[in-house]
CSV table of C-alpha atoms in Angstrom, one decimal:
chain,number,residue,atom,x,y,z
D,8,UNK,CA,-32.7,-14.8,-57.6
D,9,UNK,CA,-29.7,-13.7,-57.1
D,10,UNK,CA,-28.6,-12.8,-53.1
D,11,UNK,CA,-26.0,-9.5,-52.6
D,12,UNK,CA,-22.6,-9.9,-51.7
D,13,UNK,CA,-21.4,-9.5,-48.6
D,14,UNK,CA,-19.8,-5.5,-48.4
D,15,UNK,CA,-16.0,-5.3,-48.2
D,16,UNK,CA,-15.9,-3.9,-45.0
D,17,UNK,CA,-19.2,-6.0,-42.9
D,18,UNK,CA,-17.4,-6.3,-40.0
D,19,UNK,CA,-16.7,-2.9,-39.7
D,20,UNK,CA,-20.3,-1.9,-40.5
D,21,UNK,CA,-21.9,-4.2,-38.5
D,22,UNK,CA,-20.3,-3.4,-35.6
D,23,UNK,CA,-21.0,0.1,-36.4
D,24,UNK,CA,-25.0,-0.7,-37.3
D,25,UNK,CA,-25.0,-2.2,-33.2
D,26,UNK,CA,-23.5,0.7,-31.7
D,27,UNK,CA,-26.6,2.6,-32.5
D,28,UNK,CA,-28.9,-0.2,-30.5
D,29,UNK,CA,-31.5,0.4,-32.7
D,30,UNK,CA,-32.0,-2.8,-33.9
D,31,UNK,CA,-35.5,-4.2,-32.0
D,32,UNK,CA,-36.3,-0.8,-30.6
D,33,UNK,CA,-40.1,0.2,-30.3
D,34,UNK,CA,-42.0,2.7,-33.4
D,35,UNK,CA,-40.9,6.0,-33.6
D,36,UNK,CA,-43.4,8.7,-34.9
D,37,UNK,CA,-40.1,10.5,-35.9
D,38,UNK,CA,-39.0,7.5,-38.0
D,39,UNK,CA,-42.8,6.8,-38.8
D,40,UNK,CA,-43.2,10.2,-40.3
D,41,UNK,CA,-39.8,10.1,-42.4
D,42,UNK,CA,-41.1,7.0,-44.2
D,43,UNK,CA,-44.9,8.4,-44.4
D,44,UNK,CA,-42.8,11.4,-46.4
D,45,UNK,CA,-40.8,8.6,-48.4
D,46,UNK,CA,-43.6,7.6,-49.8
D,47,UNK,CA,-45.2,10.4,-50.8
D,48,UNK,CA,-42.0,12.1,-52.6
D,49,UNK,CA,-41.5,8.5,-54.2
D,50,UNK,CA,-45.1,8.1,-55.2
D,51,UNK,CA,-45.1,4.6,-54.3
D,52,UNK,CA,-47.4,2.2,-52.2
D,53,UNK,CA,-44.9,1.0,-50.3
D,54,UNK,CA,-41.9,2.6,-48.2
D,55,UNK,CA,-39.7,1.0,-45.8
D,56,UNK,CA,-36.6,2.5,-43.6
D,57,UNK,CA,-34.2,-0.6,-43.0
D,58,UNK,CA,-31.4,-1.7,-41.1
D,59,UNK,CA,-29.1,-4.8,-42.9
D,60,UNK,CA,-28.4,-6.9,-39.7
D,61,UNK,CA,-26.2,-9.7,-40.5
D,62,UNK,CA,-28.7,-12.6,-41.4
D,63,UNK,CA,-31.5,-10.3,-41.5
D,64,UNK,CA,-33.3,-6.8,-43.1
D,65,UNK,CA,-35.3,-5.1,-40.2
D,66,UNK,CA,-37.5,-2.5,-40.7
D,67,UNK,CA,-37.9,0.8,-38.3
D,68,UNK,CA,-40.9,2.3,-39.6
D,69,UNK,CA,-43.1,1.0,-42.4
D,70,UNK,CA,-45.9,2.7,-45.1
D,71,UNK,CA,-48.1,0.2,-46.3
D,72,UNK,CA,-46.3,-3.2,-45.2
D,73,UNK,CA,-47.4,-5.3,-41.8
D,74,UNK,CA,-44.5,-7.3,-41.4
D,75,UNK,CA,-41.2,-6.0,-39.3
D,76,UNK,CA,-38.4,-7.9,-41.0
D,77,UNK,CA,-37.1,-10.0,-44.0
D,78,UNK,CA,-34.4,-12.5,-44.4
D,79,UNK,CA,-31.0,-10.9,-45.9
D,80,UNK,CA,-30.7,-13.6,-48.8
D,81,UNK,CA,-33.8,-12.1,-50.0
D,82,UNK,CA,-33.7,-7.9,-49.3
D,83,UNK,CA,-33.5,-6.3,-52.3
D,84,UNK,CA,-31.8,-3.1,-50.0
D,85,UNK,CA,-28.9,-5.8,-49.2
D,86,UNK,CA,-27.7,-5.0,-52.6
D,87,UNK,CA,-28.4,-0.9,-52.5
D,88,UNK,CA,-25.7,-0.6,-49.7
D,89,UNK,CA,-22.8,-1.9,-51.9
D,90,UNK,CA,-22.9,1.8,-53.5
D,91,UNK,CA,-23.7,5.3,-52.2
D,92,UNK,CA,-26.0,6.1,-54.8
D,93,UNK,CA,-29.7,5.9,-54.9
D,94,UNK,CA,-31.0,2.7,-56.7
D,95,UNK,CA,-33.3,2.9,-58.9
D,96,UNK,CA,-35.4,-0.4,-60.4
D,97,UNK,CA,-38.0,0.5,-62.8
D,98,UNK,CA,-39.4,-3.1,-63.2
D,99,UNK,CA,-38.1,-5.7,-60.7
D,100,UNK,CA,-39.6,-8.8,-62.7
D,101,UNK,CA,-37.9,-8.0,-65.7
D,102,UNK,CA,-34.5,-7.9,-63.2
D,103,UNK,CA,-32.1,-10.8,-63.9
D,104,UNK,CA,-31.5,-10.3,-59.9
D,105,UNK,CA,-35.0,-9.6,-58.8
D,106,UNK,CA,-37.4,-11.6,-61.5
D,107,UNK,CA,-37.8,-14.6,-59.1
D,108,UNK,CA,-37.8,-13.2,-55.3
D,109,UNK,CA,-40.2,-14.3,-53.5
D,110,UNK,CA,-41.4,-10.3,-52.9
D,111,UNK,CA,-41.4,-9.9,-55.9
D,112,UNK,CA,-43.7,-12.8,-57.6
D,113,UNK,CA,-45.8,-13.0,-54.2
D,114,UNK,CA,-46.6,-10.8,-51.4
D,115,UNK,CA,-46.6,-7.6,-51.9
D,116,UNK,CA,-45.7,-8.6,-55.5
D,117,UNK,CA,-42.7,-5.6,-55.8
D,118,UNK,CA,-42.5,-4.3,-59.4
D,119,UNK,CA,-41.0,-1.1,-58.7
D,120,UNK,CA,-38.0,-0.6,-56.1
D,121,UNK,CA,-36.0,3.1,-55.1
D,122,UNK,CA,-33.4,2.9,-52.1
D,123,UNK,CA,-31.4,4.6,-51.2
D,124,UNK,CA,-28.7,4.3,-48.6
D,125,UNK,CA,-28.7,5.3,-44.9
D,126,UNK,CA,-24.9,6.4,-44.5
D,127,UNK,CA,-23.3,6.5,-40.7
D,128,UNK,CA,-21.3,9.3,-39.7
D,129,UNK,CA,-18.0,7.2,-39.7
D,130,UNK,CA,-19.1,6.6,-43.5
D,131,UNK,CA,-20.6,3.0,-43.3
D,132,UNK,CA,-23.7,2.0,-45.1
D,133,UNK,CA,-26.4,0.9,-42.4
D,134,UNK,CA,-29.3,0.4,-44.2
D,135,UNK,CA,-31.7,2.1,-46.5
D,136,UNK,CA,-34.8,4.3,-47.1
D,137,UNK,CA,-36.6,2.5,-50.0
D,138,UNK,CA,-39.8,3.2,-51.3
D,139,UNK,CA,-41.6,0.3,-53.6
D,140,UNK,CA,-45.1,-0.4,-56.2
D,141,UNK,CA,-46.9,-3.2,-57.2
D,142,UNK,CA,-47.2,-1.1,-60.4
D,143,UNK,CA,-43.5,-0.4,-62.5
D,144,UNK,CA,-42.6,2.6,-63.1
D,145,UNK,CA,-40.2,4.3,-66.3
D,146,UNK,CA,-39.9,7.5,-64.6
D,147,UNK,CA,-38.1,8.3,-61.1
D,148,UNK,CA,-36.9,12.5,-61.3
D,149,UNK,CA,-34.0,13.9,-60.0
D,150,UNK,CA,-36.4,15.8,-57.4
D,151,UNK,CA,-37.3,12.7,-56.3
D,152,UNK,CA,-34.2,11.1,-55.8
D,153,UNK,CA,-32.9,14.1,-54.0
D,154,UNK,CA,-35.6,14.2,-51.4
D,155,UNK,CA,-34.9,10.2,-51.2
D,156,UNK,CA,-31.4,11.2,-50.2
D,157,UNK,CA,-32.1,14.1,-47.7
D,158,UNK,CA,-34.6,11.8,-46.1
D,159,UNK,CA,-31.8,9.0,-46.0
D,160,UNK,CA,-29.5,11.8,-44.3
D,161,UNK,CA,-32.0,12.8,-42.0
D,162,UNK,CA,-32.6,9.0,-40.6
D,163,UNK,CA,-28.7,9.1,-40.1
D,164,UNK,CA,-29.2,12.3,-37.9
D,165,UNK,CA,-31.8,10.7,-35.8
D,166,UNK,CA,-29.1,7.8,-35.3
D,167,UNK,CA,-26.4,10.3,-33.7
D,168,UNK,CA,-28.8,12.2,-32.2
D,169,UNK,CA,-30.0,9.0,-30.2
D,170,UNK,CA,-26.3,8.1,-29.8
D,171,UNK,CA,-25.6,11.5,-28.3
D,172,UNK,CA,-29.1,11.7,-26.1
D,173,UNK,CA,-28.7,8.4,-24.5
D,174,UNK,CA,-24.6,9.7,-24.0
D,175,UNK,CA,-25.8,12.5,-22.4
D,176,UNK,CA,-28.4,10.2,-20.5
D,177,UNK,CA,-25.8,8.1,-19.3
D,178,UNK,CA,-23.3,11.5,-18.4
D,179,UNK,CA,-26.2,13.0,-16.2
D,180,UNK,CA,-26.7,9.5,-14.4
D,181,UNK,CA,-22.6,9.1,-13.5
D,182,UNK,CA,-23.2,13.1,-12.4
D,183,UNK,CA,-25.8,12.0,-10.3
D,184,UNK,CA,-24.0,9.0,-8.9
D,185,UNK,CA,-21.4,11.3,-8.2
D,186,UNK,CA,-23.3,14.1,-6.9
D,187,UNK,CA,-24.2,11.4,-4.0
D,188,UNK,CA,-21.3,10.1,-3.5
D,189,UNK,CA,-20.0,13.3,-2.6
D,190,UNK,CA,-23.2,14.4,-0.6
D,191,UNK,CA,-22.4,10.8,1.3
D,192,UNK,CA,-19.2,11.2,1.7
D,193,UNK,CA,-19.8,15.1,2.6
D,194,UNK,CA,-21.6,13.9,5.3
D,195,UNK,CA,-19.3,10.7,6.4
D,196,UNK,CA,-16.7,13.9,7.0
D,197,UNK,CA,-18.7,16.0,8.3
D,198,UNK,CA,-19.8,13.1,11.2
D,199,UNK,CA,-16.0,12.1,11.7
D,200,UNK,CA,-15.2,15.4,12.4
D,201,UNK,CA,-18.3,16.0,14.9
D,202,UNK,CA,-16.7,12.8,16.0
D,203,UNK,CA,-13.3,13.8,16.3
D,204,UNK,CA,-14.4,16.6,18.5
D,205,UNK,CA,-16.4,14.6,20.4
D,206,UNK,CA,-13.8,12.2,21.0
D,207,UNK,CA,-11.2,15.3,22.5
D,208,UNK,CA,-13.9,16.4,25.0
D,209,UNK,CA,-14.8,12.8,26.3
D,210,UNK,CA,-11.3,10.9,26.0
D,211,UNK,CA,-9.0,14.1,26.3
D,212,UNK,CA,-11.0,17.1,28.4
D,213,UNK,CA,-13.5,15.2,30.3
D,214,UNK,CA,-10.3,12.3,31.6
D,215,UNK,CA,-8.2,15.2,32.3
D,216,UNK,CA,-10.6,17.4,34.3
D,217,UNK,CA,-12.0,14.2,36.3
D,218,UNK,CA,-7.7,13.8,37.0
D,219,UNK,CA,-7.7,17.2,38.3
D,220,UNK,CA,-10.3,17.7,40.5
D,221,UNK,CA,-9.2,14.1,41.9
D,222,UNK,CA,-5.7,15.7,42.4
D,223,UNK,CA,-7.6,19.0,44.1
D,224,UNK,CA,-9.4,16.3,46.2
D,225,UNK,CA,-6.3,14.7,47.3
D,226,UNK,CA,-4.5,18.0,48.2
D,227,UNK,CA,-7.7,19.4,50.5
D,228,UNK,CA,-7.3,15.7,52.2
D,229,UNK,CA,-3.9,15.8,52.4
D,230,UNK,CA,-1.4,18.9,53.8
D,231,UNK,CA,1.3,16.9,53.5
D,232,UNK,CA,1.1,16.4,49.6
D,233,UNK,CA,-0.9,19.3,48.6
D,234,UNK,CA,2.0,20.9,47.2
D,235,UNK,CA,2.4,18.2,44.5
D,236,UNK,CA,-1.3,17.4,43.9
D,237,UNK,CA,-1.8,21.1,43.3
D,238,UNK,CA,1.3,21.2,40.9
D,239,UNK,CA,-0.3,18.4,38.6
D,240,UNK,CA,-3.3,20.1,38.8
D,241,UNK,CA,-2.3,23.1,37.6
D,242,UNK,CA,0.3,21.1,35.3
D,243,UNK,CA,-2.9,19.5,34.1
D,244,UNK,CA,-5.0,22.9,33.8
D,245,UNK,CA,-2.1,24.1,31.4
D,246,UNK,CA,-2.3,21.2,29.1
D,247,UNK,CA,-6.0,21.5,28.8
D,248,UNK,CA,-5.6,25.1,27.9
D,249,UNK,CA,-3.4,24.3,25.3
D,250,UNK,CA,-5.4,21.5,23.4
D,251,UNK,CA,-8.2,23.7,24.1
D,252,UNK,CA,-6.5,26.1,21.5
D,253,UNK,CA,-5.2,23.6,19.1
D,254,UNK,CA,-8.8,22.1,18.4
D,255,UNK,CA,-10.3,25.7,18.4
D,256,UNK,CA,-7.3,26.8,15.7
D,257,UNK,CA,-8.4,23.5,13.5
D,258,UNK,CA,-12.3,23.8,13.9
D,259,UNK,CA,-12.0,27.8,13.4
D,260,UNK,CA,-9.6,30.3,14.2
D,261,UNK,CA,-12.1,33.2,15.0
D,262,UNK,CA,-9.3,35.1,16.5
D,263,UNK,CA,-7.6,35.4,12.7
D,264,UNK,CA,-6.2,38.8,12.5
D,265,UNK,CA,-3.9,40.5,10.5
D,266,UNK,CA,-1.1,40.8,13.2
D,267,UNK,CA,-1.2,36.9,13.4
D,268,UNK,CA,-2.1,35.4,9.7
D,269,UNK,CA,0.9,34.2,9.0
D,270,UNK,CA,1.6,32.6,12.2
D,271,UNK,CA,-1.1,30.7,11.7
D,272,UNK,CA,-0.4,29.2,8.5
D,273,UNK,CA,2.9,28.2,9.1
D,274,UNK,CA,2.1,26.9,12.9
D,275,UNK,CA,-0.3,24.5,10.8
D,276,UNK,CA,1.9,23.8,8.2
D,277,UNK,CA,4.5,22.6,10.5
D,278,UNK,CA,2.0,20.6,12.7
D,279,UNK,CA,1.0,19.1,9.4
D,280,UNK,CA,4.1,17.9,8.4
D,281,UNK,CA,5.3,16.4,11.7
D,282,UNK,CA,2.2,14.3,12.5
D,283,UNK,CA,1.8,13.3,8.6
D,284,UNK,CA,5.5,12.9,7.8
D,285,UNK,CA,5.2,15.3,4.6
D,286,UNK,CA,8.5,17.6,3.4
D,287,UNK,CA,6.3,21.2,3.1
D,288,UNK,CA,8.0,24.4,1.4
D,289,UNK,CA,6.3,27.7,2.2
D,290,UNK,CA,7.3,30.9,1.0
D,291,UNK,CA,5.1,34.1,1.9
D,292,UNK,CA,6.2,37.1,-0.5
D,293,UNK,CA,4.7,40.7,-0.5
D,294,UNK,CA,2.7,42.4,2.7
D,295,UNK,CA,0.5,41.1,5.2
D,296,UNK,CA,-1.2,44.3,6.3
D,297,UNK,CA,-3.2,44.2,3.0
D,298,UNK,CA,-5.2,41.2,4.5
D,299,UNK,CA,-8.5,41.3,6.1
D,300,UNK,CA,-10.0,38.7,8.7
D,301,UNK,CA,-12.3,37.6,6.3
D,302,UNK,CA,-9.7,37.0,3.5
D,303,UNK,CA,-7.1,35.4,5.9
D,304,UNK,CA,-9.7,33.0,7.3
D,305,UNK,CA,-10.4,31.8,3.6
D,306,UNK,CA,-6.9,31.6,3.3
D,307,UNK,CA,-6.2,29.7,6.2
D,308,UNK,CA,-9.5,26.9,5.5
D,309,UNK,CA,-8.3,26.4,1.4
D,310,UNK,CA,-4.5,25.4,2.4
D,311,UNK,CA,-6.7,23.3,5.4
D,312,UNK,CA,-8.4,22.0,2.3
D,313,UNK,CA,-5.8,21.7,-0.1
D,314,UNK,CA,-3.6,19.6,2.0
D,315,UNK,CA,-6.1,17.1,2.5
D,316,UNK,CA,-6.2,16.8,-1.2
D,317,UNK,CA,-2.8,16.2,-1.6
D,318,UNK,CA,-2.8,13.7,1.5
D,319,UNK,CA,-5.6,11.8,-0.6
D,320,UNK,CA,-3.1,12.2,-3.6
D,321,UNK,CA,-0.4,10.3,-1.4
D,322,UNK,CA,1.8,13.1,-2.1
D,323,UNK,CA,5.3,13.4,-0.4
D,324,UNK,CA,6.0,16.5,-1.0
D,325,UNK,CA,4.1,19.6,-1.1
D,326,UNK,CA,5.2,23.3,-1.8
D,327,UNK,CA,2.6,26.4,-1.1
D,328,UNK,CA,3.8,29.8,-2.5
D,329,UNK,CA,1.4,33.2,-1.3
D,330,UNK,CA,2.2,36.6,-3.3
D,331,UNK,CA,0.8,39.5,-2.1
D,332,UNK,CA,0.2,43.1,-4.3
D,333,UNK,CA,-2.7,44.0,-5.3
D,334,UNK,CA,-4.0,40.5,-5.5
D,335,UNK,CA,-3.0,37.1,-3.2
D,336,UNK,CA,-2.0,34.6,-5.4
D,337,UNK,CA,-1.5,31.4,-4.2
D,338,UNK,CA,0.0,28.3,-5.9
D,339,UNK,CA,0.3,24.6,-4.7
D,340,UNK,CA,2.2,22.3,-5.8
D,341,UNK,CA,2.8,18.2,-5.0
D,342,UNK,CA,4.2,15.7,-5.9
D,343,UNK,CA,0.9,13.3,-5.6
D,344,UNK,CA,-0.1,11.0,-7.9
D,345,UNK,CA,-1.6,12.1,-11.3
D,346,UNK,CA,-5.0,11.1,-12.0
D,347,UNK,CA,-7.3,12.1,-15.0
D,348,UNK,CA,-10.4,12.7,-13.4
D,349,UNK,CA,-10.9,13.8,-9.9
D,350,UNK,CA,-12.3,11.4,-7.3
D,351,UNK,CA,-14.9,11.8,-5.0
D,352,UNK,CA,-13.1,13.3,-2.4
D,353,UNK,CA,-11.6,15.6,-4.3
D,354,UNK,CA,-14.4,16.8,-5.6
D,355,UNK,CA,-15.2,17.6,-2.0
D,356,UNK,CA,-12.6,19.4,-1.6
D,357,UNK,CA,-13.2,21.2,-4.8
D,358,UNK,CA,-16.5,22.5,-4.1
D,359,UNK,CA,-15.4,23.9,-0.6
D,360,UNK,CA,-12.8,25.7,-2.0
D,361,UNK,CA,-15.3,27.1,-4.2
D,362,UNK,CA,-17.2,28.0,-2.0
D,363,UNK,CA,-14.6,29.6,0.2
D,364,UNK,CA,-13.5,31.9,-2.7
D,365,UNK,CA,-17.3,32.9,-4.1
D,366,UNK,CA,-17.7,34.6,-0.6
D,367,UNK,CA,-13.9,36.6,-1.4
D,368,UNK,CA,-14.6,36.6,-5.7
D,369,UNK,CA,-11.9,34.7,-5.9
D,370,UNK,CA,-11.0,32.1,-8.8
D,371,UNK,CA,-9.5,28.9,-9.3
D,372,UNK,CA,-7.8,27.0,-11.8
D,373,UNK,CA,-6.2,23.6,-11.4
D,374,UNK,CA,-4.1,21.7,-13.9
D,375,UNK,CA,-0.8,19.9,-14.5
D,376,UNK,CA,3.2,21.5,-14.6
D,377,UNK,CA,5.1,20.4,-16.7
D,378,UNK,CA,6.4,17.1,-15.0
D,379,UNK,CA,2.8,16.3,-14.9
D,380,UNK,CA,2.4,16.9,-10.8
D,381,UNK,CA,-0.4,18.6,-9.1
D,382,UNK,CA,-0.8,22.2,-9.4
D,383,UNK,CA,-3.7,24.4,-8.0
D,384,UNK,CA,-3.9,27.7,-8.6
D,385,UNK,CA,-6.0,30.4,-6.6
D,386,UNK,CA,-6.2,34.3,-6.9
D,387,UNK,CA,-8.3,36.5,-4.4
D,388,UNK,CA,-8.6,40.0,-5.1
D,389,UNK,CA,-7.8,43.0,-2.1
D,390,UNK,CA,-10.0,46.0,-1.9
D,391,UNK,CA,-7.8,49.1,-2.2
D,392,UNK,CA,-7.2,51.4,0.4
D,393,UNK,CA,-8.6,54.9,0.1
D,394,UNK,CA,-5.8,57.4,0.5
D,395,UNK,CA,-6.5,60.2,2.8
């Protein structure tokens, strides 16, 4: 008996045989029925597909034989994958190779052997449809060695195709991951910010009110002092007023109108900048009377939303750019840090955005310029005017 060589490139080809994990896996009536067909196109008892571990010949589907794997030294298909071609073996016991297997003078007593090899994408040889008969045969036709080989192919198909399913598998489970994530973390902002407010009425409001009416108390008990209790009262009254309006601006600016867009945005910008230490370049070009309340409220929430990317990007510097014709085109650019896929809280970010601009039909597209910093840009279209 004589045992196949090793092939020249095993590691290679073994490591490519275990990225399909198919080795060990369960029947497969798609498998089942390829070797059923092998069989029947070979005329043959017998029909095997197999994968050439590396001690070891295991069999995915079987016609005819109850037994799910054979030692390498012995596997007859060991020596088909050293070639491309089909193999053909009209009598095994008159074989040189063959004469004295153990298959071959017991068992299943092989006396007729066709393989023919299963062939990766990346071109290694994985294993082998073979079909086999107690009986030897003189005759194997082109036909059938050509249905042999589309049979082979097809068993390589199902191997990407499982490759590619259990990719895809594995893609819509990270999605999902992610899709919570974000939901979580949707909902973590979403309870900081209910927070946040929260926080400004209790801490802020509620302290300063309780200081005032004490300060009103003080001046009804004392004439003397009234003067300067009612003076921080009112002094007190004003500064309410005016956080009143700054959390109102940043929860929403309901009073957005054309006359006061643009005050708006830079007002934030500038706050921005101060309490975050950021260097922020705005330049407004084109008209403002084009904009209505609607569009100027998106506008306002995405630079709301597109600074908080770029604070999560840890950029320094930030430049915002709005042109205004007959569309607003807006363009952000910073200097944050450059990352291949987008993280959960961008994605955030991403989807408000989206959101924002659906309601205007506006688009987005985000990318890279050609330093490779942040870019984002956005373009909102303006209904016309009708001319009298």
């Amino acid at each position: 008996m004589q045992t196949a060589r090793l092939p020249y490139d095993e590691a290679e080809r073994i490591s490519n045989l275990l990225s399909y994990e198919i080795l060990d896996t369960e029947r497969e009536k798609k498998f089942d029925d390829l070797v059923t067909l092998a069989a029947q196109v070979s005329d043959c008892k017998y029909a095997l597909i197999s994968f050439i571990d590396s001690k070891r010949q295991w069999f995915k589907a079987t016609h005819g034989i109850n037994i799910s794997e054979t030692n390498r030294s012995i596997s007859v298909c060991a020596h088909t994958i050293l070639g491309d071609k089909t193999v053909v073996i009209n009598d095994t016991r008159k074989d040189k190779r063959f004469f004295d297997n153990p298959n071959v003078v017991s068992g299943y007593k092989v006396a007729f052997y066709v393989g023919t090899p299963v062939i990766s994408a990346a071109g290694f040889k994985l294993g082998t449809v073979c079909a086999m008969d107690s009986q030897p045969k003189q005759h194997f036709s082109l036909k059938q060695r050509r249905a042999l080989k589309i049979i082979a192919d097809q068993v390589a198909a199902l191997l990407e195709l499982g490759v590619g399913n259990k990719q895809m598998s594995t893609k819509a489970n990270q999605l999902l991951t992610a899709e919570k994530d974000i939901v979580q973390k949707t909902i973590v902002e979403q309870e900081e910010e209910k927070n946040f407010i929260a926080n400004e009425l209790h801490e802020n409001f509620a302290q300063t009110l309780a200081a005032t009416k004490l300060y009103l108390d003080f001046a009804e008990q004392s004439k003397e002092l009234s003067t300067v209790f009612i003076r921080k009262a009112k002094g007190n009254i004003l500064q309410i007023i005016r956080d009143i309006k700054a959390l109102s601006k940043s929860m929403l600016p309901s009073t957005f109108q054309n006359a006061n867009y643009l005050r708006f945005i830079q007002e934030m910008l500038e706050e921005y900048g101060k309490q975050n230490k950021k260097e922020i370049e705005f330049v407004h070009q084109g008209k403002l009377d084009a904009y209505e309340s609607q569009v100027g409220l998106t506008i306002f929430r995405i630079i709301q939303l597109l600074l908080k990317s770029a604070q999560s990007c840890r950029a320094k510097k930030i430049s915002i750019t709005i042109n205004t014709a007959e569309t607003i085109k807006l363009i952000l650019w910073d200097d944050g840090e450059s990352v291949n896929e987008l993280g959960p809280d961008r994605k955030i970010m991403l989807r408000h955005i989206e959101a924002r601009l659906s309601l205007v039909k506006g688009t987005l597209a985000i990318g890279k310029d050609k330093n490779g910093y942040n870019l984002v840009e956005l373009e909102i279209p303006l209904e016309q005017e009708e001319k009298a």
